[in-house]
Amino acid sequence: MNHLSSLYEQLLRLPTSLPGPGYFADHAKEVVFSVKGAAALICAAASLQSCSSLPSSSSAPSSQHHDGQHPSELPYYGLSPPFYPTPVANGTSSSRWSSAYQHALALTSQMTLLELQNLTRGFPGPCVGNTGSIDRLSIPPLCFYDGPSGVRGQEFASAFPAGIHLAATWDADLMYRYGQAVGAEYRGKGVNIALGPLAGPLGRVAKGGRNWEGLGSDPYLAGVGMGRIVEGVQGEGVIATAKHFLLNEQEYRRRWGQDAPEGEGHAISANVGDRALREYVWPFMDALRAGAGAVMCGYNRANHSYVCQNSKLLNGVLKTELGFEGFVVTDWDAQMSGVASANAGADMVMPRDGFWGEKLIEAVKNGSVAEERLNDMATRVLAAWLYAGQDDGTYPPVGVAPGGQLPDPIDVQADHADLIREIGAAGTVLVKNVNGTLPLTQPKFLCIYGYDAIVKSTPWENPDRYGGGYDVNRGWTTFNGTLITGGGSGSSTPPYVVSPFEALSHRIRKDRGMLRWDFHSANPSQQYLNADACLVFINAYASEMSDRSALSDAFSDDLVLNIASWCSQTIAIVHSAGIRLVDPWISHPNVTAVLMAGLPGQESGNSLVDILYGDVNPSGRLPYTIAKKESDYGHLLNSSTGQEEGGDPFFPEDNFVEGLHIDYRFFDRHGISPRFEFGFGLSYTTFSYSDLQVYVSIAPGVMEETTMPSLAATRFAEFPDPDTPIIQGGHPDLWETLFVVRCRVENSGDKYEGREVVQLYVGIPASDEEEEDKETPVRQLRGFKRVGPLAPGEDGEAEFELTRRDLSVWDVEMQQWRLRRGKYKIWVGASSRDLRLSETFDI
């Protein structure tokens, strides 16, 4: 036995024979032995009665250090289930995909191994990512570029509002138009693949550094945004990249060695159950259904397997369950292995060759990677290119360059400033308005305070990131200037910025009024007591590479309080890259109005003045919950270090013990009263709700009012039809409309026209086996509609389609979406807690 123990230790110390970190968590069915498998064979060969001394993969005990070597990952083996082989795509999702695949297969059938691998890796070039070309087949290099809110780092390109600001519009049409405009600018610059949109992170961690790039903290809201943006981008012939797949919910230790003790240690492992996993997959389903040609895998681990070599996520969920026809590209330098990532479903590595290049050809020749897998990688890339129609000879040549320095730069701005201004206003959320403080009515004297009111005097520490580069922004809680975007790869490079002070100056000049200002003092002078109002501008910053240290800052809070101590009409404006707590001053009697102004892009000041003066009636709604204090978020406040609960710091992990209960669902589950709930926002007018009706589908496209709710019981099967082929986006039955809900909304005010965001929430019943389902949230968003504009006394209709997916839960045992039998409850209202109408129906 001592001899076997020694041999086992030697097996643990063979890193050079393995493809890379995370291998054991991915390769139960590979030809190459895993260490555990080899150890099991040793036990069997020795006719041992028991091998109970070997670590158990089910309990995942802390790893052991071996004489100064890195600790073993053997205890974490198998926690992410293996799924092999990679499905070979064939274009069955639609006639358009089928045509693209026929053409792509005709091309790849003519290619050598070297030419095939040229399409699976990055090369130096003008873009942030560049594939190889195959000149003899007229296949050009493909250009990848950041980011979700516009072409970053280039001249004469627009800076659109951030994803979180777009989500705050709660307007599917604006989301589509946003995608169109962003796509048009990418196409104009000759970019083939846009690196966006983003729903990973979804916003699980309140202090997450990249939450602002995404589309809110609810999978339904984010899903609508993802789908509509993809539809708009790809309608312009640009390939959209849905990212980051999957569970990339924090910046702290998101990469190997980052923030790790002594610079060594694995990336964070997001440990999530099978049902909760589908919450984070949900928005990607919408992106794929809209035709997304690319998906980016991230840096983190999922259940202790790096996501770019996680066969369960890539082969199992993305390419099998969701029928993905496009290609999976790694985040930049996110590849952690060669053979493992290839066999697990990654199709392209960026920005160079990583573990592939000639080594991938060698792996194909020695049988470690099947030639069919390499063919499938290249075919998927070409099929996405052909699906987008970029082979027709009309696609513009690449018009980007590092630093944006081109002798004849291409102007792609068109009239997008108008849309940016519209979205900027639509995503601004009014959360307090006492006694009609807003809108301003031709004020003659305004005082402007705060560092956020003006453009930063030297914003370009990093020339292609207005929001700050990684080299300078560590530790920032605020941005010393007006905040229009966050920091990192998702930041933007505006051609100009209209600051709030500039826009107010133009407006006050029009009204022949006057301004006084102080942008820097912590306790400004009290000498302007005749002012009609005092506007205080503060912000909250966030960036890729680090999570936020706090959800507020003392300087900004004190600034608001100091001004409110003497100014009876204090209006606080907060530009914020996510959640910003306001309790130190929100109840002050002199703080009479508060606007959460988000990250509105280059037209920031104009959008804000449109709201302040009532040219646009605010209709924005919060895409996340603002708590009264940080501790209200519980364990969802901070990113995990992996050490608080006795974990091994070399293998940090974050256990998603809350399941489906994030953001407002967490607050509902634990009975916590928020300061401002998810979906909340005020208007300058009021709205009344009436006439809630529910219709059931009795045939495709035919609805009948549910005067007999039990009618549905004989109409719908519990599970989707198992004989129906999967298409991109998932099982077709999931998108079938089962119910339609309608209600009337009336502008019940007497002065202002406005828009109302009507929201539909669903309560799914417990299963037959349980009286109470503690895993399913009390209510979940399943529809929204921005209705209007409505004049006083005018009404309009809000209509919502409820699909099978909307009403289903993921059945872990059946591995399918299940439509439970029982009583469903629906609520319609103005927020997740302002619920005006309700109804029930049986299935």
XYZ file of N, CA and C in Angstrom, residues 694-698 704-718 738-739 804 807 819-822 824 841-843:
96
model
N -57.324 37.835 -19.060
C -56.395 36.755 -19.386
C -57.029 35.888 -20.459
N -56.280 35.635 -21.528
C -56.740 34.812 -22.636
C -55.829 33.597 -22.753
N -56.437 32.457 -23.044
C -55.694 31.221 -23.181
C -55.648 30.811 -24.649
N -54.542 30.204 -25.051
C -54.398 29.747 -26.422
C -55.188 28.452 -26.621
N -56.088 28.456 -27.598
C -56.831 27.233 -27.919
C -56.367 26.640 -29.242
N -58.680 32.610 -26.348
C -60.022 32.636 -25.788
C -59.926 33.122 -24.361
N -60.841 34.020 -23.946
C -60.795 34.535 -22.589
C -61.015 33.404 -21.599
N -60.269 33.451 -20.490
C -60.297 32.337 -19.540
C -61.467 32.474 -18.575
N -62.675 32.421 -19.112
C -63.855 32.364 -18.241
C -63.924 31.006 -17.568
N -63.255 30.015 -18.182
C -63.096 28.700 -17.568
C -61.591 28.440 -17.475
N -60.959 28.905 -16.395
C -59.511 28.761 -16.297
C -59.021 27.336 -16.468
N -59.835 26.333 -16.036
C -59.380 24.952 -16.133
C -59.308 24.459 -17.569
N -59.808 25.274 -18.500
C -59.733 24.925 -19.914
C -58.304 24.590 -20.326
N -57.342 25.277 -19.696
C -55.949 25.077 -20.077
C -55.427 23.712 -19.658
N -56.091 23.088 -18.700
C -55.567 21.835 -18.165
C -55.495 20.744 -19.219
N -56.376 20.744 -20.176
C -56.358 19.717 -21.213
C -55.620 20.174 -22.459
N -55.050 21.364 -22.383
C -54.499 21.955 -23.584
C -52.985 21.825 -23.689
N -52.286 21.854 -22.548
C -50.836 21.948 -22.586
C -50.173 20.733 -21.943
N -49.214 20.184 -22.646
C -48.426 19.088 -22.095
C -47.463 19.622 -21.048
N -47.068 18.733 -20.129
C -46.166 19.160 -19.055
C -44.792 19.545 -19.584
N -48.803 30.747 -24.675
C -49.884 29.988 -24.038
C -51.004 30.895 -23.545
N -50.626 32.078 -23.062
C -51.614 33.017 -22.550
C -51.267 34.420 -23.031
N -44.491 29.363 -23.005
C -44.263 28.176 -22.182
C -43.047 28.385 -21.279
N -43.627 30.375 -18.048
C -44.428 29.742 -16.999
C -43.813 28.446 -16.492
N -43.852 22.513 -17.245
C -45.014 23.344 -16.971
C -45.783 22.689 -15.831
N -45.683 23.266 -14.656
C -46.314 22.650 -13.488
C -47.838 22.748 -13.553
N -48.485 21.761 -12.947
C -49.928 21.808 -12.784
C -50.241 22.607 -11.523
N -51.276 23.419 -11.578
C -51.656 24.155 -10.384
C -52.171 25.535 -10.702
N -51.723 29.424 -11.017
C -50.758 30.479 -11.285
C -51.377 31.821 -10.917
N -55.056 31.789 -12.760
C -55.571 30.808 -13.714
C -54.946 29.466 -13.398
N -55.627 28.406 -13.799
C -55.176 27.044 -13.522
C -54.597 26.408 -14.772
N -53.572 25.614 -14.587
C -53.068 24.750 -15.652
C -53.114 23.324 -15.113
